[in-house]
Amino acid sequence: MEFSIENEHIRASFVSKGAELQHITGVDSGTEYLWKGDPNYWGKFSPVLFPIIGALKENIYHYEDRTYTLPRHGFARDMEFDVERISDHEILFTLRNTEETLKVYPFKFILKLRYKLTAATLSCTYEVSNPDLKEMLFSIGGHPAFAAPLNKQGSYTDYFLAFNADEVITYHHITENLISDETTTLVLDDKMLYLTHETFYSDALVIKNLKSNSVSLMNKKNYNGINFKFENFPYFGIWAAKDADFICLEPWCGIADSLDHNQQLKDKEGIITLAPSGEWQRTWKVTCF
């Protein structure tokens, strides 16, 4: 099912599968800020990555002397969430562990995605609760894809990312879906990274040391764009499918396995440990203009 929330500035729509954001649309302008989800390039819009981010080495991990298998980015994006609450300006989705999830991920959990509209801003809050009597290990992150160009005005190369704090960015290369120690440093043009399709031909730019907590997607043709704000996400990914007209801005609490990882979940880089009965949350926001 599709659900919508709306105020005088923007309208946002979602589906219960993956609690996935599908559209962000300007009420007056009709501008669609989110990628159109063309399956010829990439058929998703804004999946949630849980309980892992990226790929596991050999698609497996070890925990308490047992071996488990999880697909890249985990299972939440392909599961049906319950709509716990909906109002004009807010919607709350909930996912709980099942017998099937416990076979591949031996932790009880409650995962909530809370979307809220405030003026021209949509916020997405991840709320994770541990209802068990043992510690819970997890990673979580966002993968929203924004349209470039907007309204078919201009071309992909008219668009750029403006960082609020970084003058250079250093990203890790991806080898067979895993994080390598090889890095490339890009010197930004007055804190701006101009988009080219070729930039992403070798996969995402995975950044471990980003200083910025805000990135704006803007263009040289008009004043339309978005500001994307994120706090306390230690990793950040930037990605687009080959020759597709979108850019993913991905705040992560967690990261794919490294090439030399020992495959022990407790030793996984960026893994979060949540105490019994503990609660955890992070929020990203997108403001449209």
PDB file of C-alpha atoms in Angstrom:
ATOM      1  CA  MET A   1       0.000   0.000   0.000  1.00  0.00           C
ATOM      2  CA  GLU A   2       1.020   3.608  -0.579  1.00  0.00           C
ATOM      3  CA  PHE A   3       0.645   6.268   2.106  1.00  0.00           C
ATOM      4  CA  SER A   4       1.082  10.036   1.912  1.00  0.00           C
ATOM      5  CA  ILE A   5       1.678  12.961   4.226  1.00  0.00           C
ATOM      6  CA  GLU A   6       1.493  16.578   3.143  1.00  0.00           C
ATOM      7  CA  ASN A   7       1.732  20.172   4.297  1.00  0.00           C
ATOM      8  CA  GLU A   8       1.578  23.475   2.430  1.00  0.00           C
ATOM      9  CA  HIS A   9       5.118  23.007   1.056  1.00  0.00           C
ATOM     10  CA  ILE A  10       5.781  19.359   0.181  1.00  0.00           C
ATOM     11  CA  ARG A  11       4.075  16.029  -0.192  1.00  0.00           C
ATOM     12  CA  ALA A  12       5.810  12.735   0.627  1.00  0.00           C
ATOM     13  CA  SER A  13       4.631   9.231  -0.188  1.00  0.00           C
ATOM     14  CA  PHE A  14       5.740   5.819   1.052  1.00  0.00           C
ATOM     15  CA  VAL A  15       5.054   2.115   0.701  1.00  0.00           C
ATOM     16  CA  SER A  16       4.869  -0.369   3.559  1.00  0.00           C
ATOM     17  CA  LYS A  17       7.441  -2.671   1.917  1.00  0.00           C
ATOM     18  CA  GLY A  18      10.691  -1.527   3.442  1.00  0.00           C
ATOM     19  CA  ALA A  19       8.905   1.568   4.835  1.00  0.00           C
ATOM     20  CA  GLU A  20      10.420   3.111   1.733  1.00  0.00           C
ATOM     21  CA  LEU A  21      10.075   6.739   0.770  1.00  0.00           C
ATOM     22  CA  GLN A  22       8.833   6.925  -2.858  1.00  0.00           C
ATOM     23  CA  HIS A  23       8.252  10.599  -3.648  1.00  0.00           C
ATOM     24  CA  ILE A  24       9.038  14.074  -2.344  1.00  0.00           C
ATOM     25  CA  THR A  25       7.047  16.574  -4.380  1.00  0.00           C
ATOM     26  CA  GLY A  26       6.697  20.347  -4.190  1.00  0.00           C
ATOM     27  CA  VAL A  27       3.008  21.132  -3.618  1.00  0.00           C
ATOM     28  CA  ASP A  28       2.928  24.301  -5.702  1.00  0.00           C
ATOM     29  CA  SER A  29       5.724  23.642  -8.174  1.00  0.00           C
ATOM     30  CA  GLY A  30       5.120  19.943  -8.787  1.00  0.00           C
ATOM     31  CA  THR A  31       8.883  19.413  -8.638  1.00  0.00           C
ATOM     32  CA  GLU A  32       9.785  15.786  -7.906  1.00  0.00           C
ATOM     33  CA  TYR A  33      12.934  15.744  -5.814  1.00  0.00           C
ATOM     34  CA  LEU A  34      13.364  11.988  -5.528  1.00  0.00           C
ATOM     35  CA  TRP A  35      14.653   9.620  -8.208  1.00  0.00           C
ATOM     36  CA  LYS A  36      11.932   7.996 -10.335  1.00  0.00           C
ATOM     37  CA  GLY A  37      12.991   4.416  -9.570  1.00  0.00           C
ATOM     38  CA  ASP A  38      13.598   3.305 -13.158  1.00  0.00           C
ATOM     39  CA  PRO A  39      14.393  -0.458 -12.931  1.00  0.00           C
ATOM     40  CA  ASN A  40      16.547  -0.215 -16.066  1.00  0.00           C
ATOM     41  CA  TYR A  41      19.084   1.520 -13.840  1.00  0.00           C
ATOM     42  CA  TRP A  42      18.049   0.994 -10.203  1.00  0.00           C
ATOM     43  CA  GLY A  43      14.515   0.191  -9.149  1.00  0.00           C
ATOM     44  CA  LYS A  44      14.599   1.549  -5.610  1.00  0.00           C
ATOM     45  CA  PHE A  45      14.058   5.026  -4.189  1.00  0.00           C
ATOM     46  CA  SER A  46      15.256   5.225  -0.590  1.00  0.00           C
ATOM     47  CA  PRO A  47      15.809   1.842   1.072  1.00  0.00           C
ATOM     48  CA  VAL A  48      16.692   1.444   4.738  1.00  0.00           C
ATOM     49  CA  LEU A  49      19.851  -0.585   5.318  1.00  0.00           C
ATOM     50  CA  PHE A  50      19.453  -2.881   8.345  1.00  0.00           C
ATOM     51  CA  PRO A  51      20.828  -4.861  10.165  1.00  0.00           C
ATOM     52  CA  ILE A  52      23.982  -4.525   8.062  1.00  0.00           C
ATOM     53  CA  ILE A  53      25.267  -1.995   5.569  1.00  0.00           C
ATOM     54  CA  GLY A  54      26.939  -3.110   2.378  1.00  0.00           C
ATOM     55  CA  ALA A  55      28.211  -6.629   1.888  1.00  0.00           C
ATOM     56  CA  LEU A  56      29.586  -9.252   4.237  1.00  0.00           C
ATOM     57  CA  LYS A  57      32.763 -11.041   3.297  1.00  0.00           C
ATOM     58  CA  GLU A  58      31.587 -14.182   1.482  1.00  0.00           C
ATOM     59  CA  ASN A  59      28.071 -13.063   2.557  1.00  0.00           C
ATOM     60  CA  ILE A  60      28.531 -14.662   5.976  1.00  0.00           C
ATOM     61  CA  TYR A  61      29.315 -13.690   9.544  1.00  0.00           C
ATOM     62  CA  HIS A  62      30.053 -15.588  12.737  1.00  0.00           C
ATOM     63  CA  TYR A  63      28.362 -15.020  16.084  1.00  0.00           C
ATOM     64  CA  GLU A  64      28.610 -17.214  19.199  1.00  0.00           C
ATOM     65  CA  ASP A  65      30.128 -20.151  17.312  1.00  0.00           C
ATOM     66  CA  ARG A  66      27.467 -20.145  14.617  1.00  0.00           C
ATOM     67  CA  THR A  67      27.622 -18.984  11.018  1.00  0.00           C
ATOM     68  CA  TYR A  68      24.887 -16.871   9.422  1.00  0.00           C
ATOM     69  CA  THR A  69      24.172 -15.540   5.950  1.00  0.00           C
ATOM     70  CA  LEU A  70      22.803 -12.102   5.120  1.00  0.00           C
ATOM     71  CA  PRO A  71      22.354 -10.391   1.747  1.00  0.00           C
ATOM     72  CA  ARG A  72      23.963  -7.063   0.957  1.00  0.00           C
ATOM     73  CA  HIS A  73      22.356  -4.254   3.016  1.00  0.00           C
ATOM     74  CA  GLY A  74      20.361  -6.715   5.126  1.00  0.00           C
ATOM     75  CA  PHE A  75      16.700  -7.667   5.001  1.00  0.00           C
ATOM     76  CA  ALA A  76      14.635  -4.710   6.258  1.00  0.00           C
ATOM     77  CA  ARG A  77      14.315  -3.076   2.835  1.00  0.00           C
ATOM     78  CA  ASP A  78      12.452  -6.149   1.536  1.00  0.00           C
ATOM     79  CA  MET A  79      10.110  -6.706   4.509  1.00  0.00           C
ATOM     80  CA  GLU A  80       6.605  -5.456   5.190  1.00  0.00           C
ATOM     81  CA  PHE A  81       6.440  -2.826   7.929  1.00  0.00           C
ATOM     82  CA  ASP A  82       3.341  -2.082   9.986  1.00  0.00           C
ATOM     83  CA  VAL A  83       1.944   1.444   9.848  1.00  0.00           C
ATOM     84  CA  GLU A  84       1.753   2.197  13.542  1.00  0.00           C
ATOM     85  CA  ARG A  85       0.528   5.755  13.204  1.00  0.00           C
ATOM     86  CA  ILE A  86      -0.239   8.281  10.485  1.00  0.00           C
ATOM     87  CA  SER A  87      -1.351  11.915  10.583  1.00  0.00           C
ATOM     88  CA  ASP A  88      -1.317  14.758   8.076  1.00  0.00           C
ATOM     89  CA  HIS A  89       2.369  15.529   8.719  1.00  0.00           C
ATOM     90  CA  GLU A  90       3.861  12.340  10.188  1.00  0.00           C
ATOM     91  CA  ILE A  91       3.936   8.586   9.619  1.00  0.00           C
ATOM     92  CA  LEU A  92       5.486   5.885  11.800  1.00  0.00           C
ATOM     93  CA  PHE A  93       6.420   2.436  10.433  1.00  0.00           C
ATOM     94  CA  THR A  94       7.394  -0.507  12.655  1.00  0.00           C
ATOM     95  CA  LEU A  95       9.213  -3.779  11.978  1.00  0.00           C
ATOM     96  CA  ARG A  96       9.824  -6.523  14.540  1.00  0.00           C
ATOM     97  CA  ASN A  97      11.880  -9.680  14.451  1.00  0.00           C
ATOM     98  CA  THR A  98      10.210 -12.811  13.136  1.00  0.00           C
ATOM     99  CA  GLU A  99      11.008 -16.516  13.147  1.00  0.00           C
ATOM    100  CA  GLU A 100      12.567 -16.025   9.715  1.00  0.00           C
ATOM    101  CA  THR A 101      14.770 -13.080  10.716  1.00  0.00           C
ATOM    102  CA  LEU A 102      16.049 -14.987  13.757  1.00  0.00           C
ATOM    103  CA  LYS A 103      17.377 -17.698  11.428  1.00  0.00           C
ATOM    104  CA  VAL A 104      19.737 -15.207   9.753  1.00  0.00           C
ATOM    105  CA  TYR A 105      20.091 -12.585  12.493  1.00  0.00           C
ATOM    106  CA  PRO A 106      19.907 -13.984  16.052  1.00  0.00           C
ATOM    107  CA  PHE A 107      18.648 -10.841  17.771  1.00  0.00           C
ATOM    108  CA  LYS A 108      15.233  -9.648  18.783  1.00  0.00           C
ATOM    109  CA  PHE A 109      14.601  -6.077  17.686  1.00  0.00           C
ATOM    110  CA  ILE A 110      12.053  -3.336  17.143  1.00  0.00           C
ATOM    111  CA  LEU A 111      12.854  -1.012  14.231  1.00  0.00           C
ATOM    112  CA  LYS A 112      10.796   2.137  13.705  1.00  0.00           C
ATOM    113  CA  LEU A 113      11.044   4.613  10.833  1.00  0.00           C
ATOM    114  CA  ARG A 114       9.490   7.940  11.654  1.00  0.00           C
ATOM    115  CA  TYR A 115       8.962  10.418   8.793  1.00  0.00           C
ATOM    116  CA  LYS A 116       7.840  13.951   9.621  1.00  0.00           C
ATOM    117  CA  LEU A 117       7.184  17.129   7.632  1.00  0.00           C
ATOM    118  CA  THR A 118       8.146  20.527   9.022  1.00  0.00           C
ATOM    119  CA  ALA A 119       7.747  23.365   6.514  1.00  0.00           C
ATOM    120  CA  ALA A 120       9.821  22.354   3.449  1.00  0.00           C
ATOM    121  CA  THR A 121      11.787  19.710   5.382  1.00  0.00           C
ATOM    122  CA  LEU A 122      11.214  15.962   5.562  1.00  0.00           C
ATOM    123  CA  SER A 123      12.969  14.201   8.430  1.00  0.00           C
ATOM    124  CA  CYS A 124      13.621  10.468   8.679  1.00  0.00           C
ATOM    125  CA  THR A 125      14.384   9.065  12.127  1.00  0.00           C
ATOM    126  CA  TYR A 126      15.605   5.530  12.734  1.00  0.00           C
ATOM    127  CA  GLU A 127      14.543   4.242  16.148  1.00  0.00           C
ATOM    128  CA  VAL A 128      16.011   0.905  17.251  1.00  0.00           C
ATOM    129  CA  SER A 129      14.983  -0.877  20.441  1.00  0.00           C
ATOM    130  CA  ASN A 130      16.412  -4.027  21.986  1.00  0.00           C
ATOM    131  CA  PRO A 131      13.580  -5.929  23.723  1.00  0.00           C
ATOM    132  CA  ASP A 132      15.841  -8.839  24.712  1.00  0.00           C
ATOM    133  CA  LEU A 133      17.911  -9.698  27.767  1.00  0.00           C
ATOM    134  CA  LYS A 134      21.144  -9.871  25.769  1.00  0.00           C
ATOM    135  CA  GLU A 135      23.091  -7.278  23.800  1.00  0.00           C
ATOM    136  CA  MET A 136      22.072  -6.553  20.236  1.00  0.00           C
ATOM    137  CA  LEU A 137      24.564  -5.904  17.421  1.00  0.00           C
ATOM    138  CA  PHE A 138      23.469  -3.962  14.347  1.00  0.00           C
ATOM    139  CA  SER A 139      24.219  -1.372  11.684  1.00  0.00           C
ATOM    140  CA  ILE A 140      21.755   0.972  10.021  1.00  0.00           C
ATOM    141  CA  GLY A 141      21.794   3.646   7.364  1.00  0.00           C
ATOM    142  CA  GLY A 142      19.997   5.515   4.619  1.00  0.00           C
ATOM    143  CA  HIS A 143      20.150   5.275   0.824  1.00  0.00           C
ATOM    144  CA  PRO A 144      17.912   8.072  -0.576  1.00  0.00           C
ATOM    145  CA  ALA A 145      18.300   8.840  -4.275  1.00  0.00           C
ATOM    146  CA  PHE A 146      17.689  12.405  -5.454  1.00  0.00           C
ATOM    147  CA  ALA A 147      16.895  13.389  -9.017  1.00  0.00           C
ATOM    148  CA  ALA A 148      19.505  15.218 -11.089  1.00  0.00           C
ATOM    149  CA  PRO A 149      18.401  17.027 -13.139  1.00  0.00           C
ATOM    150  CA  LEU A 150      15.199  18.235 -11.506  1.00  0.00           C
ATOM    151  CA  ASN A 151      12.208  18.838 -13.788  1.00  0.00           C
ATOM    152  CA  LYS A 152      14.374  17.714 -16.738  1.00  0.00           C
ATOM    153  CA  GLN A 153      16.059  21.118 -16.642  1.00  0.00           C
ATOM    154  CA  GLY A 154      19.720  21.002 -17.619  1.00  0.00           C
ATOM    155  CA  SER A 155      21.919  17.942 -17.535  1.00  0.00           C
ATOM    156  CA  TYR A 156      23.621  15.787 -14.909  1.00  0.00           C
ATOM    157  CA  THR A 157      26.858  17.732 -15.224  1.00  0.00           C
ATOM    158  CA  ASP A 158      25.068  20.988 -14.354  1.00  0.00           C
ATOM    159  CA  TYR A 159      24.670  19.641 -10.811  1.00  0.00           C
ATOM    160  CA  PHE A 160      27.080  19.668  -7.901  1.00  0.00           C
ATOM    161  CA  LEU A 161      27.296  18.740  -4.233  1.00  0.00           C
ATOM    162  CA  ALA A 162      28.194  21.565  -1.851  1.00  0.00           C
ATOM    163  CA  PHE A 163      29.683  20.398   1.452  1.00  0.00           C
ATOM    164  CA  ASN A 164      29.438  22.644   4.497  1.00  0.00           C
ATOM    165  CA  ALA A 165      32.857  21.775   5.986  1.00  0.00           C
ATOM    166  CA  ASP A 166      35.077  19.752   3.624  1.00  0.00           C
ATOM    167  CA  GLU A 167      37.566  21.167   1.141  1.00  0.00           C
ATOM    168  CA  VAL A 168      38.833  17.687   0.213  1.00  0.00           C
ATOM    169  CA  ILE A 169      37.232  14.273   0.515  1.00  0.00           C
ATOM    170  CA  THR A 170      39.059  10.963   0.710  1.00  0.00           C
ATOM    171  CA  TYR A 171      37.101   7.889  -0.250  1.00  0.00           C
ATOM    172  CA  HIS A 172      37.823   4.174   0.020  1.00  0.00           C
ATOM    173  CA  HIS A 173      37.662   1.978  -3.044  1.00  0.00           C
ATOM    174  CA  ILE A 174      35.309  -0.996  -3.203  1.00  0.00           C
ATOM    175  CA  THR A 175      36.695  -4.349  -4.333  1.00  0.00           C
ATOM    176  CA  GLU A 176      34.222  -7.199  -4.853  1.00  0.00           C
ATOM    177  CA  ASN A 177      31.691  -5.261  -2.736  1.00  0.00           C
ATOM    178  CA  LEU A 178      34.145  -4.996   0.176  1.00  0.00           C
ATOM    179  CA  ILE A 179      36.052  -1.998   1.532  1.00  0.00           C
ATOM    180  CA  SER A 180      39.703  -1.849   0.572  1.00  0.00           C
ATOM    181  CA  ASP A 181      42.521   0.182   2.099  1.00  0.00           C
ATOM    182  CA  GLU A 182      43.078   1.885  -1.262  1.00  0.00           C
ATOM    183  CA  THR A 183      41.888   5.474  -1.222  1.00  0.00           C
ATOM    184  CA  THR A 184      41.552   8.436  -3.555  1.00  0.00           C
ATOM    185  CA  THR A 185      41.527  12.060  -2.451  1.00  0.00           C
ATOM    186  CA  LEU A 186      39.468  14.601  -4.358  1.00  0.00           C
ATOM    187  CA  VAL A 187      40.222  18.307  -3.991  1.00  0.00           C
ATOM    188  CA  LEU A 188      36.893  20.119  -4.045  1.00  0.00           C
ATOM    189  CA  ASP A 189      36.234  23.335  -5.917  1.00  0.00           C
ATOM    190  CA  ASP A 190      35.289  25.740  -3.108  1.00  0.00           C
ATOM    191  CA  LYS A 191      33.768  22.780  -1.193  1.00  0.00           C
ATOM    192  CA  MET A 192      31.860  21.663  -4.310  1.00  0.00           C
ATOM    193  CA  LEU A 193      31.954  18.311  -6.105  1.00  0.00           C
ATOM    194  CA  TYR A 194      30.603  18.550  -9.660  1.00  0.00           C
ATOM    195  CA  LEU A 195      28.692  15.481 -10.805  1.00  0.00           C
ATOM    196  CA  THR A 196      29.781  13.268 -13.653  1.00  0.00           C
ATOM    197  CA  HIS A 197      28.482   9.808 -14.450  1.00  0.00           C
ATOM    198  CA  GLU A 198      32.056   8.544 -14.761  1.00  0.00           C
ATOM    199  CA  THR A 199      32.737   9.319 -11.092  1.00  0.00           C
ATOM    200  CA  PHE A 200      30.619   6.316 -10.094  1.00  0.00           C
ATOM    201  CA  TYR A 201      31.631   3.800 -12.731  1.00  0.00           C
ATOM    202  CA  SER A 202      33.728   1.941 -10.135  1.00  0.00           C
ATOM    203  CA  ASP A 203      30.974   1.982  -7.453  1.00  0.00           C
ATOM    204  CA  ALA A 204      30.242   4.275  -4.527  1.00  0.00           C
ATOM    205  CA  LEU A 205      32.520   6.789  -2.869  1.00  0.00           C
ATOM    206  CA  VAL A 206      32.786   5.506   0.713  1.00  0.00           C
ATOM    207  CA  ILE A 207      33.985   8.177   3.133  1.00  0.00           C
ATOM    208  CA  LYS A 208      35.089   7.467   6.698  1.00  0.00           C
ATOM    209  CA  ASN A 209      36.265  10.905   7.782  1.00  0.00           C
ATOM    210  CA  LEU A 210      33.738  13.385   6.425  1.00  0.00           C
ATOM    211  CA  LYS A 211      33.747  16.616   8.409  1.00  0.00           C
ATOM    212  CA  SER A 212      30.520  17.923   6.919  1.00  0.00           C
ATOM    213  CA  ASN A 213      27.114  17.270   8.449  1.00  0.00           C
ATOM    214  CA  SER A 214      25.299  18.959   5.579  1.00  0.00           C
ATOM    215  CA  VAL A 215      25.452  18.491   1.807  1.00  0.00           C
ATOM    216  CA  SER A 216      23.429  20.472  -0.728  1.00  0.00           C
ATOM    217  CA  LEU A 217      22.532  19.280  -4.214  1.00  0.00           C
ATOM    218  CA  MET A 218      22.361  22.352  -6.471  1.00  0.00           C
ATOM    219  CA  ASN A 219      22.797  23.278 -10.106  1.00  0.00           C
ATOM    220  CA  LYS A 220      24.019  26.034 -12.398  1.00  0.00           C
ATOM    221  CA  LYS A 221      20.658  26.530 -14.156  1.00  0.00           C
ATOM    222  CA  ASN A 222      18.234  27.577 -11.421  1.00  0.00           C
ATOM    223  CA  TYR A 223      17.672  27.749  -7.684  1.00  0.00           C
ATOM    224  CA  ASN A 224      16.022  24.344  -7.265  1.00  0.00           C
ATOM    225  CA  GLY A 225      17.786  21.770  -5.128  1.00  0.00           C
ATOM    226  CA  ILE A 226      17.927  20.134  -1.728  1.00  0.00           C
ATOM    227  CA  ASN A 227      19.889  20.454   1.483  1.00  0.00           C
ATOM    228  CA  PHE A 228      20.634  17.130   3.125  1.00  0.00           C
ATOM    229  CA  LYS A 229      21.528  17.262   6.819  1.00  0.00           C
ATOM    230  CA  PHE A 230      22.743  14.403   8.993  1.00  0.00           C
ATOM    231  CA  GLU A 231      24.178  14.243  12.523  1.00  0.00           C
ATOM    232  CA  ASN A 232      26.307  11.549  14.187  1.00  0.00           C
ATOM    233  CA  PHE A 233      26.599   9.231  11.211  1.00  0.00           C
ATOM    234  CA  PRO A 234      30.294   8.208  11.163  1.00  0.00           C
ATOM    235  CA  TYR A 235      30.295   6.992   7.535  1.00  0.00           C
ATOM    236  CA  PHE A 236      28.929   8.499   4.335  1.00  0.00           C
ATOM    237  CA  GLY A 237      28.383   7.054   0.879  1.00  0.00           C
ATOM    238  CA  ILE A 238      27.825   8.840  -2.430  1.00  0.00           C
ATOM    239  CA  TRP A 239      26.611   6.703  -5.317  1.00  0.00           C
ATOM    240  CA  ALA A 240      24.752   6.553  -8.614  1.00  0.00           C
ATOM    241  CA  ALA A 241      24.011   3.641 -10.936  1.00  0.00           C
ATOM    242  CA  LYS A 242      25.900   3.717 -14.214  1.00  0.00           C
ATOM    243  CA  ASP A 243      24.693   6.631 -16.381  1.00  0.00           C
ATOM    244  CA  ALA A 244      21.562   7.145 -14.235  1.00  0.00           C
ATOM    245  CA  ASP A 245      20.277  10.653 -13.492  1.00  0.00           C
ATOM    246  CA  PHE A 246      20.309  10.545  -9.719  1.00  0.00           C
ATOM    247  CA  ILE A 247      22.665  10.871  -6.786  1.00  0.00           C
ATOM    248  CA  CYS A 248      22.408   8.869  -3.565  1.00  0.00           C
ATOM    249  CA  LEU A 249      23.433  10.609  -0.352  1.00  0.00           C
ATOM    250  CA  GLU A 250      23.918   7.861   2.204  1.00  0.00           C
ATOM    251  CA  PRO A 251      24.459   8.489   5.935  1.00  0.00           C
ATOM    252  CA  TRP A 252      25.581   5.289   7.644  1.00  0.00           C
ATOM    253  CA  CYS A 253      26.084   3.956  11.127  1.00  0.00           C
ATOM    254  CA  GLY A 254      28.094   0.977   9.923  1.00  0.00           C
ATOM    255  CA  ILE A 255      29.987  -0.048   6.807  1.00  0.00           C
ATOM    256  CA  ALA A 256      30.619  -3.054   4.551  1.00  0.00           C
ATOM    257  CA  ASP A 257      33.216  -5.618   5.575  1.00  0.00           C
ATOM    258  CA  SER A 258      36.850  -4.903   4.795  1.00  0.00           C
ATOM    259  CA  LEU A 259      38.816  -7.253   2.568  1.00  0.00           C
ATOM    260  CA  ASP A 260      40.712  -8.620   5.582  1.00  0.00           C
ATOM    261  CA  HIS A 261      37.801  -8.837   8.042  1.00  0.00           C
ATOM    262  CA  ASN A 262      37.733 -11.910  10.297  1.00  0.00           C
ATOM    263  CA  GLN A 263      33.942 -12.225   9.773  1.00  0.00           C
ATOM    264  CA  GLN A 264      33.196 -12.057  13.498  1.00  0.00           C
ATOM    265  CA  LEU A 265      30.157  -9.813  13.916  1.00  0.00           C
ATOM    266  CA  LYS A 266      31.420  -8.376  17.193  1.00  0.00           C
ATOM    267  CA  ASP A 267      34.612  -7.242  15.426  1.00  0.00           C
ATOM    268  CA  LYS A 268      32.854  -5.696  12.423  1.00  0.00           C
ATOM    269  CA  GLU A 269      33.883  -2.081  11.816  1.00  0.00           C
ATOM    270  CA  GLY A 270      31.173   0.377  12.839  1.00  0.00           C
ATOM    271  CA  ILE A 271      28.964  -2.243  14.502  1.00  0.00           C
ATOM    272  CA  ILE A 272      26.666  -0.796  17.176  1.00  0.00           C
ATOM    273  CA  THR A 273      26.152  -2.588  20.484  1.00  0.00           C
ATOM    274  CA  LEU A 274      22.781  -1.916  22.113  1.00  0.00           C
ATOM    275  CA  ALA A 275      22.270  -2.962  25.727  1.00  0.00           C
ATOM    276  CA  PRO A 276      19.283  -5.058  26.856  1.00  0.00           C
ATOM    277  CA  SER A 277      16.136  -2.897  26.873  1.00  0.00           C
ATOM    278  CA  GLY A 278      18.226  -0.158  25.219  1.00  0.00           C
ATOM    279  CA  GLU A 279      16.999   2.404  22.701  1.00  0.00           C
ATOM    280  CA  TRP A 280      18.921   4.194  19.931  1.00  0.00           C
ATOM    281  CA  GLN A 281      18.073   6.738  17.234  1.00  0.00           C
ATOM    282  CA  ARG A 282      19.521   8.876  14.453  1.00  0.00           C
ATOM    283  CA  THR A 283      17.914  11.379  12.074  1.00  0.00           C
ATOM    284  CA  TRP A 284      18.593  12.751   8.604  1.00  0.00           C
ATOM    285  CA  LYS A 285      16.670  15.614   7.033  1.00  0.00           C
ATOM    286  CA  VAL A 286      16.111  16.871   3.506  1.00  0.00           C
ATOM    287  CA  THR A 287      14.979  20.431   2.850  1.00  0.00           C
ATOM    288  CA  CYS A 288      13.632  21.179  -0.624  1.00  0.00           C
ATOM    289  CA  PHE A 289      13.902  24.478  -2.440  1.00  0.00           C
TER     290      PHE A 289
END
